[in-house]
Coordinates of N, CA, C and O and ligand atoms in Angstrom, one line a residue:
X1 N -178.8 23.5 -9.8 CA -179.8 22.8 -10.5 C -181.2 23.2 -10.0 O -182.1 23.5 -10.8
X2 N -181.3 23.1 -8.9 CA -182.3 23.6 -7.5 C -183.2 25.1 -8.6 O -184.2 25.2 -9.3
X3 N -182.2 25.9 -8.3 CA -182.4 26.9 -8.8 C -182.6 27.4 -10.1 O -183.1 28.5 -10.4
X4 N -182.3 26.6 -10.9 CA -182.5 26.3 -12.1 C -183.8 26.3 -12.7 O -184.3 27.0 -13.6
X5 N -184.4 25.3 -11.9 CA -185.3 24.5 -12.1 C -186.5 25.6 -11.2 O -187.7 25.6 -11.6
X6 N -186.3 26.4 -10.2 CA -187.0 27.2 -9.7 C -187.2 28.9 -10.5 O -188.0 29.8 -10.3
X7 N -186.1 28.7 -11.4 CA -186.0 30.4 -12.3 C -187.2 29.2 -13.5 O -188.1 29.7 -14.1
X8 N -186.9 28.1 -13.6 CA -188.2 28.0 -15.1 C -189.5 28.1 -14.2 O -190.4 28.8 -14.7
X9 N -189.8 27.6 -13.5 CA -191.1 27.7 -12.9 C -191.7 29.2 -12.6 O -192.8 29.5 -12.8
X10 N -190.6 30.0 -12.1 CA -191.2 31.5 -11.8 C -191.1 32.0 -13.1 O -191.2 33.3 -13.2
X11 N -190.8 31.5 -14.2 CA -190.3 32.3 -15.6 C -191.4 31.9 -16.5 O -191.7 32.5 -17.5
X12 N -192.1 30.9 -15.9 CA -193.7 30.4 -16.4 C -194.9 30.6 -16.0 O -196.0 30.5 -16.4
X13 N -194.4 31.1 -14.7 CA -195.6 31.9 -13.8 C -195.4 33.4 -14.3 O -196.3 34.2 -14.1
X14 N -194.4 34.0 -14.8 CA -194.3 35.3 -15.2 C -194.7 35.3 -16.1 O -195.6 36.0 -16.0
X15 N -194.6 34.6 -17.4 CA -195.0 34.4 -18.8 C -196.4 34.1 -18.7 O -197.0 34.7 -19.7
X16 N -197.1 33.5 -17.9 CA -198.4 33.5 -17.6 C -199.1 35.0 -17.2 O -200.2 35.4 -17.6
X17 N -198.4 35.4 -16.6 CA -199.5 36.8 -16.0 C -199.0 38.0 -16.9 O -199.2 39.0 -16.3
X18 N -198.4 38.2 -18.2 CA -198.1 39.1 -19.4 C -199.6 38.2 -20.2 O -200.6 38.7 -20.6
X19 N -199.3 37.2 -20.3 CA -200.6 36.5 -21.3 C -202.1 36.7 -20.5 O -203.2 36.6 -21.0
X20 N -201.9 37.0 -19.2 CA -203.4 37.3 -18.9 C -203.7 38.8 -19.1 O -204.8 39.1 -19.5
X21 N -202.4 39.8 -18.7 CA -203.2 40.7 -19.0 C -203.4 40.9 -20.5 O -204.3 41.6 -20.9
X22 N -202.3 40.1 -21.5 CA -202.8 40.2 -22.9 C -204.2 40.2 -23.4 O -204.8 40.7 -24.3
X23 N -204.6 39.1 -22.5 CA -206.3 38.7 -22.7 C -207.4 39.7 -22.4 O -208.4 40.0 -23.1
X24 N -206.6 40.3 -20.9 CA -208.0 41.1 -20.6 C -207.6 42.6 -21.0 O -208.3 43.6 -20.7
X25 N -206.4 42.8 -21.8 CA -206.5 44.1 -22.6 C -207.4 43.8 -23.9 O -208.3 44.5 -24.0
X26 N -207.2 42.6 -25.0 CA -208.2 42.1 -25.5 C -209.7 42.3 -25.2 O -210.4 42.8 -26.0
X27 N -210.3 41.9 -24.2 CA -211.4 42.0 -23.9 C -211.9 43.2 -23.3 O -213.1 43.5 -23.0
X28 N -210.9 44.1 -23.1 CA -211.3 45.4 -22.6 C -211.6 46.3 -23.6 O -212.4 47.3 -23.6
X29 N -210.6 45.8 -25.0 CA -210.9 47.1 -26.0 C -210.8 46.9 -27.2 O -210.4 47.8 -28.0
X30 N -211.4 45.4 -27.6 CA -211.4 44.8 -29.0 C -213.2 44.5 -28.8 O -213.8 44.0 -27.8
X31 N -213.6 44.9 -30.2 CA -215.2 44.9 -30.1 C -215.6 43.4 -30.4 O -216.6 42.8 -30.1
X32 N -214.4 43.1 -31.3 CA -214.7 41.6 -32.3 C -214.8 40.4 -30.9 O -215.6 39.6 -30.7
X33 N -213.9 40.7 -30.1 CA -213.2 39.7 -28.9 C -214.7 39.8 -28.4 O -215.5 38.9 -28.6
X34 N -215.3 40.9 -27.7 CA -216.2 41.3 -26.6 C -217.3 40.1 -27.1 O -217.9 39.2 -26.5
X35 N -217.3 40.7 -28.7 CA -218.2 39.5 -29.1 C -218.4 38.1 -29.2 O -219.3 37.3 -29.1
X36 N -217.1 38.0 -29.3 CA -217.2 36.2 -29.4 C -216.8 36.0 -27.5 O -216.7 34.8 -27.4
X37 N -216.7 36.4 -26.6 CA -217.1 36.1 -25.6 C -218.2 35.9 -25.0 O -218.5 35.1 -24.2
X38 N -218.9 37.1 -25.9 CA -220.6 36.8 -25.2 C -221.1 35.4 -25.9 O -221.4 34.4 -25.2
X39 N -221.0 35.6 -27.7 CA -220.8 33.8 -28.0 C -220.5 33.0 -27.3 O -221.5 32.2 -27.1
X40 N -219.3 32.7 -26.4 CA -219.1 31.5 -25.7 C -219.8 31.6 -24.8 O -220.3 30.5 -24.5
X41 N -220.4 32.9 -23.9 CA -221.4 32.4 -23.1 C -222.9 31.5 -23.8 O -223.2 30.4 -23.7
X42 N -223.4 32.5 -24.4 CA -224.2 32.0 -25.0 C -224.3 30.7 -25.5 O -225.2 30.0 -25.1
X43 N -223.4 30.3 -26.3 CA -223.0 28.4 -26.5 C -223.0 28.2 -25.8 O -223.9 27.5 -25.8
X44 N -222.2 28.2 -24.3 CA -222.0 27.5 -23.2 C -223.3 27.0 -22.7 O -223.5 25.8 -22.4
X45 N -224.4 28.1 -22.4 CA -225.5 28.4 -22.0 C -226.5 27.7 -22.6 O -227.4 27.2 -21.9
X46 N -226.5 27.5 -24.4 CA -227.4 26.5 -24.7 C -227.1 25.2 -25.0 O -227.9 24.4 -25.3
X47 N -225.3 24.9 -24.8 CA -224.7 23.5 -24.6 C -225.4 22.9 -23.5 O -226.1 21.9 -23.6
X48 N -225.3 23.7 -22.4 CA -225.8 23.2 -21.3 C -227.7 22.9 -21.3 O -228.1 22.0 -20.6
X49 N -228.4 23.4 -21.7 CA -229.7 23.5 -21.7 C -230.0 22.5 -23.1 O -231.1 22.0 -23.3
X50 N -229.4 22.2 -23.8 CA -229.6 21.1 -24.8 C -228.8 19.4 -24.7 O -229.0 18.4 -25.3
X51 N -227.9 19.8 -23.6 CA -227.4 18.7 -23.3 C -226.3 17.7 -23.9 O -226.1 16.5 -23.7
X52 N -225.7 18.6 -24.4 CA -224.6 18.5 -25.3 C -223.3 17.4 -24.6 O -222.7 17.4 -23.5
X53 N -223.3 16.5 -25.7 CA -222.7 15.6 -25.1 C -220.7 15.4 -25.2 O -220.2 16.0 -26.1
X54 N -219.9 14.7 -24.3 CA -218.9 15.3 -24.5 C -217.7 15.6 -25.7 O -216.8 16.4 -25.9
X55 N -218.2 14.7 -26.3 CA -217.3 15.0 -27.7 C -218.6 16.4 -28.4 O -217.9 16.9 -29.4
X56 N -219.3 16.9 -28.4 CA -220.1 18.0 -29.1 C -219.4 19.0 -27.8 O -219.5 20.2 -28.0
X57 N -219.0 18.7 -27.0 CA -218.5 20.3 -26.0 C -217.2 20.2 -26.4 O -216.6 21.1 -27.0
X58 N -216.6 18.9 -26.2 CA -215.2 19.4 -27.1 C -215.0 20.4 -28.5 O -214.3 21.4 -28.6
X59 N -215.8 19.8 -29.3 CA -215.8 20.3 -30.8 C -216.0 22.0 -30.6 O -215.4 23.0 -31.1
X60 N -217.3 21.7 -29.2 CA -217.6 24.0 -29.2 C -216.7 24.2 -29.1 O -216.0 24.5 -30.1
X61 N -216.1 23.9 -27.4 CA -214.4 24.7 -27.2 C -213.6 24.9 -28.2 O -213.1 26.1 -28.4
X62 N -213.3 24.0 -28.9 CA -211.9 24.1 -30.0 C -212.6 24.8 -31.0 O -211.8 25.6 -31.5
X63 N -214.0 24.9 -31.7 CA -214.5 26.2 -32.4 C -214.5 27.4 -31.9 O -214.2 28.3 -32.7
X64 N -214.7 27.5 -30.6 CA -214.7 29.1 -29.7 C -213.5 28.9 -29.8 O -213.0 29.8 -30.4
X65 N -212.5 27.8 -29.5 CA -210.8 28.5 -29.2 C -210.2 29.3 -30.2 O -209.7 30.4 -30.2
X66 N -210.6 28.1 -31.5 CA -210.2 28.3 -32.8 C -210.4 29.8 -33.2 O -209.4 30.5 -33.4
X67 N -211.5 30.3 -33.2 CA -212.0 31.4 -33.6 C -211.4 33.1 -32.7 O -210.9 34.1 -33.2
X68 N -211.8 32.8 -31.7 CA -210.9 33.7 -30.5 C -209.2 33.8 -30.4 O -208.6 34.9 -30.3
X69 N -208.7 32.9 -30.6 CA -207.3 32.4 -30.9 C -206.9 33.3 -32.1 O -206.1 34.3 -32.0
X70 N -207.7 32.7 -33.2 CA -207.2 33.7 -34.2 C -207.4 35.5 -34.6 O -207.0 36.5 -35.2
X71 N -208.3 35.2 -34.1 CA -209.0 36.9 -33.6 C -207.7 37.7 -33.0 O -207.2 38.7 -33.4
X72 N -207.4 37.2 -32.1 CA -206.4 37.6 -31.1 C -205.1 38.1 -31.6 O -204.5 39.1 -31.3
X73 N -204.6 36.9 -32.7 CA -203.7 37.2 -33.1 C -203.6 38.4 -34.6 O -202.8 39.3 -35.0
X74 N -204.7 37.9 -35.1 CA -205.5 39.6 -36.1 C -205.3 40.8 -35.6 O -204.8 41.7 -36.3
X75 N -205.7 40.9 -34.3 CA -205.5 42.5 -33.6 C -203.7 42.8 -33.4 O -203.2 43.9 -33.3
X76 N -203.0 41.3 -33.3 CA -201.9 41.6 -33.0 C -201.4 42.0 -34.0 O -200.9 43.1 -33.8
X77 N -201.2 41.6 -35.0 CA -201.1 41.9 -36.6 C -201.4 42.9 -36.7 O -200.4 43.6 -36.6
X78 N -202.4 43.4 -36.8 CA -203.2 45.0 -37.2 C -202.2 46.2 -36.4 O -201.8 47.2 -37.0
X79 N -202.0 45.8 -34.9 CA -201.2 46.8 -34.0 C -199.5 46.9 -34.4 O -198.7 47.8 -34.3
X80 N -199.4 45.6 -34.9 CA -197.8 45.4 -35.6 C -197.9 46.7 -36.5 O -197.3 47.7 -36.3
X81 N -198.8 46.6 -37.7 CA -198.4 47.0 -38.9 C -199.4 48.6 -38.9 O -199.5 49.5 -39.8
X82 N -199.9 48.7 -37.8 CA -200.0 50.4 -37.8 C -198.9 50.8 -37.0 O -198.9 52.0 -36.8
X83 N -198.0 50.0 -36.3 CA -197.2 50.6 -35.4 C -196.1 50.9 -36.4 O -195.4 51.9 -36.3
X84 N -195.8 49.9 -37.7 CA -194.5 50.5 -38.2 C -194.8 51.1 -39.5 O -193.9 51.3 -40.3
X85 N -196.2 51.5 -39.9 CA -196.6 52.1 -41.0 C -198.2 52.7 -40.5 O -199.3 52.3 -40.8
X86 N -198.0 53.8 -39.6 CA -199.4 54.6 -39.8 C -200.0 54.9 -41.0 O -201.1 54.7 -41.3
X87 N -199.0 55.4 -41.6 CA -199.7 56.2 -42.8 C -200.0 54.7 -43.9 O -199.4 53.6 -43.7
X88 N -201.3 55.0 -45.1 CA -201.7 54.2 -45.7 C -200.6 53.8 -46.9 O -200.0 54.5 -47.7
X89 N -200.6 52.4 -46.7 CA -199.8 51.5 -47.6 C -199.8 50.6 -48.1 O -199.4 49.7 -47.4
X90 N -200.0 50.1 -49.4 CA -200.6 48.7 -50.5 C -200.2 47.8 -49.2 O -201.0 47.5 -48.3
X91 N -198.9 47.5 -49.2 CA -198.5 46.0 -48.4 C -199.0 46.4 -47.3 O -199.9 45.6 -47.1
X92 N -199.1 47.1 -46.5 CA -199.8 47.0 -44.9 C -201.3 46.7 -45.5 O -201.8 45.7 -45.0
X93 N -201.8 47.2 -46.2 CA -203.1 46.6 -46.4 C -203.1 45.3 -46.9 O -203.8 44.6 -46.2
X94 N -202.6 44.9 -47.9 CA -202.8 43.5 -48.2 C -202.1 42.5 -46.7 O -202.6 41.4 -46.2
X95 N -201.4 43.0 -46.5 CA -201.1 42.3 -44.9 C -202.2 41.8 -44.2 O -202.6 40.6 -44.0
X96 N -203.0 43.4 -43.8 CA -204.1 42.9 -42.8 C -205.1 42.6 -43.4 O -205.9 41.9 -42.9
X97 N -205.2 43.0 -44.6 CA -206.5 41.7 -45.7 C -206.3 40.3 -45.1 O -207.1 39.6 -44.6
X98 N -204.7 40.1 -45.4 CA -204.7 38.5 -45.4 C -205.0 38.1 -44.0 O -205.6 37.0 -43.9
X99 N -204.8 38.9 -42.8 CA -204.7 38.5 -41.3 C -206.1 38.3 -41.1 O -206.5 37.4 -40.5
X100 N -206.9 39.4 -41.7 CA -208.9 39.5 -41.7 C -209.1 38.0 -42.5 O -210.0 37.2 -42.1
X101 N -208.4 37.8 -43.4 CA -209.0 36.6 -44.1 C -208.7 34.9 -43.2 O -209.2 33.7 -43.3
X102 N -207.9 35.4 -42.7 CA -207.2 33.9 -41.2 C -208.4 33.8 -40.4 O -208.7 32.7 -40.0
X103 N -209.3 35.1 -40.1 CA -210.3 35.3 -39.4 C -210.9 34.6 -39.7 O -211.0 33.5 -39.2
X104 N -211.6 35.1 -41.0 CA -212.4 34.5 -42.3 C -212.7 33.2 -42.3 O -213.7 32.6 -41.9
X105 N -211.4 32.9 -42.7 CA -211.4 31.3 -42.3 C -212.2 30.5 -40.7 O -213.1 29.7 -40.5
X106 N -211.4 31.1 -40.1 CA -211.5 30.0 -38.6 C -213.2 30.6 -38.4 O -213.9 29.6 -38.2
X107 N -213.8 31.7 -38.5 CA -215.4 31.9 -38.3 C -215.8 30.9 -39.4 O -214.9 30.0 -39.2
X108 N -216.2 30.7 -39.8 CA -216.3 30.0 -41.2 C -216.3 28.8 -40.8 O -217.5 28.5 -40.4
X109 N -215.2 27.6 -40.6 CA -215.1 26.8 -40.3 C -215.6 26.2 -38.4 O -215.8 25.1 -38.0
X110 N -215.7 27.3 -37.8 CA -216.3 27.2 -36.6 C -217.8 27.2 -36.7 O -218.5 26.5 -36.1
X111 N -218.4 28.5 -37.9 CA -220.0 28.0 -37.3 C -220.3 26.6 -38.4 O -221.4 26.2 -38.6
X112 N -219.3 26.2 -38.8 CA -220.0 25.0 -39.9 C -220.2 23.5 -38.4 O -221.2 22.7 -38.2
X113 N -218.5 23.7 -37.3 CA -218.7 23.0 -36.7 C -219.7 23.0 -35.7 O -219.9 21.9 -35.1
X114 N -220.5 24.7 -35.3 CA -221.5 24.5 -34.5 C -222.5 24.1 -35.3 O -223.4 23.6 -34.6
X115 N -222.9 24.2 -36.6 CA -224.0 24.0 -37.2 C -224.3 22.4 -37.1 O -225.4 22.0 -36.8
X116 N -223.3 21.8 -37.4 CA -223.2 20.3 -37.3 C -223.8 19.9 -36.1 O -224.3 18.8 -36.0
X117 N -223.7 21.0 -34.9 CA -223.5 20.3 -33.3 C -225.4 20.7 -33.3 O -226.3 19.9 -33.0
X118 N -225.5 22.1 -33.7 CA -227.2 22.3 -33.5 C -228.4 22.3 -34.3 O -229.6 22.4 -34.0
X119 N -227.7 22.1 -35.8 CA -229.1 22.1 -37.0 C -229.6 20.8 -36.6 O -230.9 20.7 -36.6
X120 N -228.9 19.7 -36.3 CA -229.5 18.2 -36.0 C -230.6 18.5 -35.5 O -231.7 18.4 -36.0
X121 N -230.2 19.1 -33.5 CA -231.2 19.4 -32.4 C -232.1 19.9 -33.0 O -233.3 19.5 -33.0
X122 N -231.7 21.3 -33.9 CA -232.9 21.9 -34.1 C -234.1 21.5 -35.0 O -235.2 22.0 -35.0
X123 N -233.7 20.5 -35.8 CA -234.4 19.8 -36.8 C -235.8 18.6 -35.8 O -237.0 18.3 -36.0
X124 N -234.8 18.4 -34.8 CA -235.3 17.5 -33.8 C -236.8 18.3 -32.7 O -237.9 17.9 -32.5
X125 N -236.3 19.0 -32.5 CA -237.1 20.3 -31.9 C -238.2 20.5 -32.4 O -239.2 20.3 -31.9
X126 N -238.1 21.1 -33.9 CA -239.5 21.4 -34.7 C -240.3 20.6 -34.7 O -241.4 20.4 -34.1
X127 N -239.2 19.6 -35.7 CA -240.3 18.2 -35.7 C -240.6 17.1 -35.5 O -241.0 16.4 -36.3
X128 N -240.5 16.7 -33.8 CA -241.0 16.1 -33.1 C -241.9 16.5 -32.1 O -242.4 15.7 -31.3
Ligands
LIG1 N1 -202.2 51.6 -43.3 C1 -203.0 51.1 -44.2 N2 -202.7 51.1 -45.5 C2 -203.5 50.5 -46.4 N3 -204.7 49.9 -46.1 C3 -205.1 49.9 -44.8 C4 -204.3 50.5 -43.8 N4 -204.9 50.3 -42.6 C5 -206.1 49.6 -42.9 N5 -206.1 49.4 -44.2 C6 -207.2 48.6 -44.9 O1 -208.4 48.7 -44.2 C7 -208.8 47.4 -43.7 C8 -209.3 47.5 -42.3 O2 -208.2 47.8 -41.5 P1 -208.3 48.1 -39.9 O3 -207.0 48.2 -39.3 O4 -209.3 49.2 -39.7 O5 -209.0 46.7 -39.5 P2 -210.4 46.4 -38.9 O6 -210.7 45.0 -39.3 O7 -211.4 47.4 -39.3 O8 -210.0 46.6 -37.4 P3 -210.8 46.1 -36.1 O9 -210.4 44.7 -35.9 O10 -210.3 47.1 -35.1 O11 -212.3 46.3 -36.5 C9 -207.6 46.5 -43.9 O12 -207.9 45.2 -44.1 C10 -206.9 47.2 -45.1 O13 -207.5 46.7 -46.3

């Protein structure tokens, strides 16, 4: 049982360090990812300098997750379906149409949620 219970823990710590280097191969050679990382700095950077309170840092995170998250899995897609169709093909393309359009979506719905978090401040800013 002992051991049991010690093969899931090392089998979650192994599953863990395949998902990290998934990440930082991501960030090493996806231009979209590089970008929305500098975003999270940058949000992080003016969360903090505006004072963002904790339900408005919650909302960033799960917009940066949201958005990063599905990015991630777009490249995975994309690498799927040029791996079993290099050459150009209606359905591989409507595929990765639809996977760019998941993107689509979560940017979309992420800067509405930062907009909500900073047009207020910024309204606040001007005109006071
Ligand atoms: N093998 C293919 N057959 C048909 N259409 C394709 C194929 N590969 C790409 N396309 C079309 O080109 C578009 C862009 O595909 P691509 O793989 O270059 O994605 P991308 O978004 O430009 O990639 P990246 O995330 O690297 O910038 C697809 O959405 C699809 O319409």
């Amino acid at each position: 049982m002992e051991t049991k219970k010690q093969n899931f823990v090392v089998n979650r710590i192994e599953s863990l360090k395949y998902a990290i280097v998934g990440a930082l191969y991501l960030i090493k050679t996806e231009n979209a990812i590089k970008v929305h990382c500098t975003s999270t700095v940058i949000l992080s950077l003016l969360g903090y300098f505006t004072g963002l309170s904790k339900i408005e840092w919650m909302f960033q995170f799960l917009a940066i997750g949201l958005v990063i998250s599905v990015e991630a899995l777009n490249t995975s897609i994309e690498k799927i379906a040029d791996f079993i169709q290099p050459d150009f093909d209606k359905k591989i393309g409507t595929i990765k149409d639809v996977s760019a359009g998941a993107v689509l979506f979560a940017g979309l719905f992420g800067a509405i949620i930062i907009g909500f978090i900073y047009i207020p401040k910024l309204i606040l800013f001007l005109y006071q």
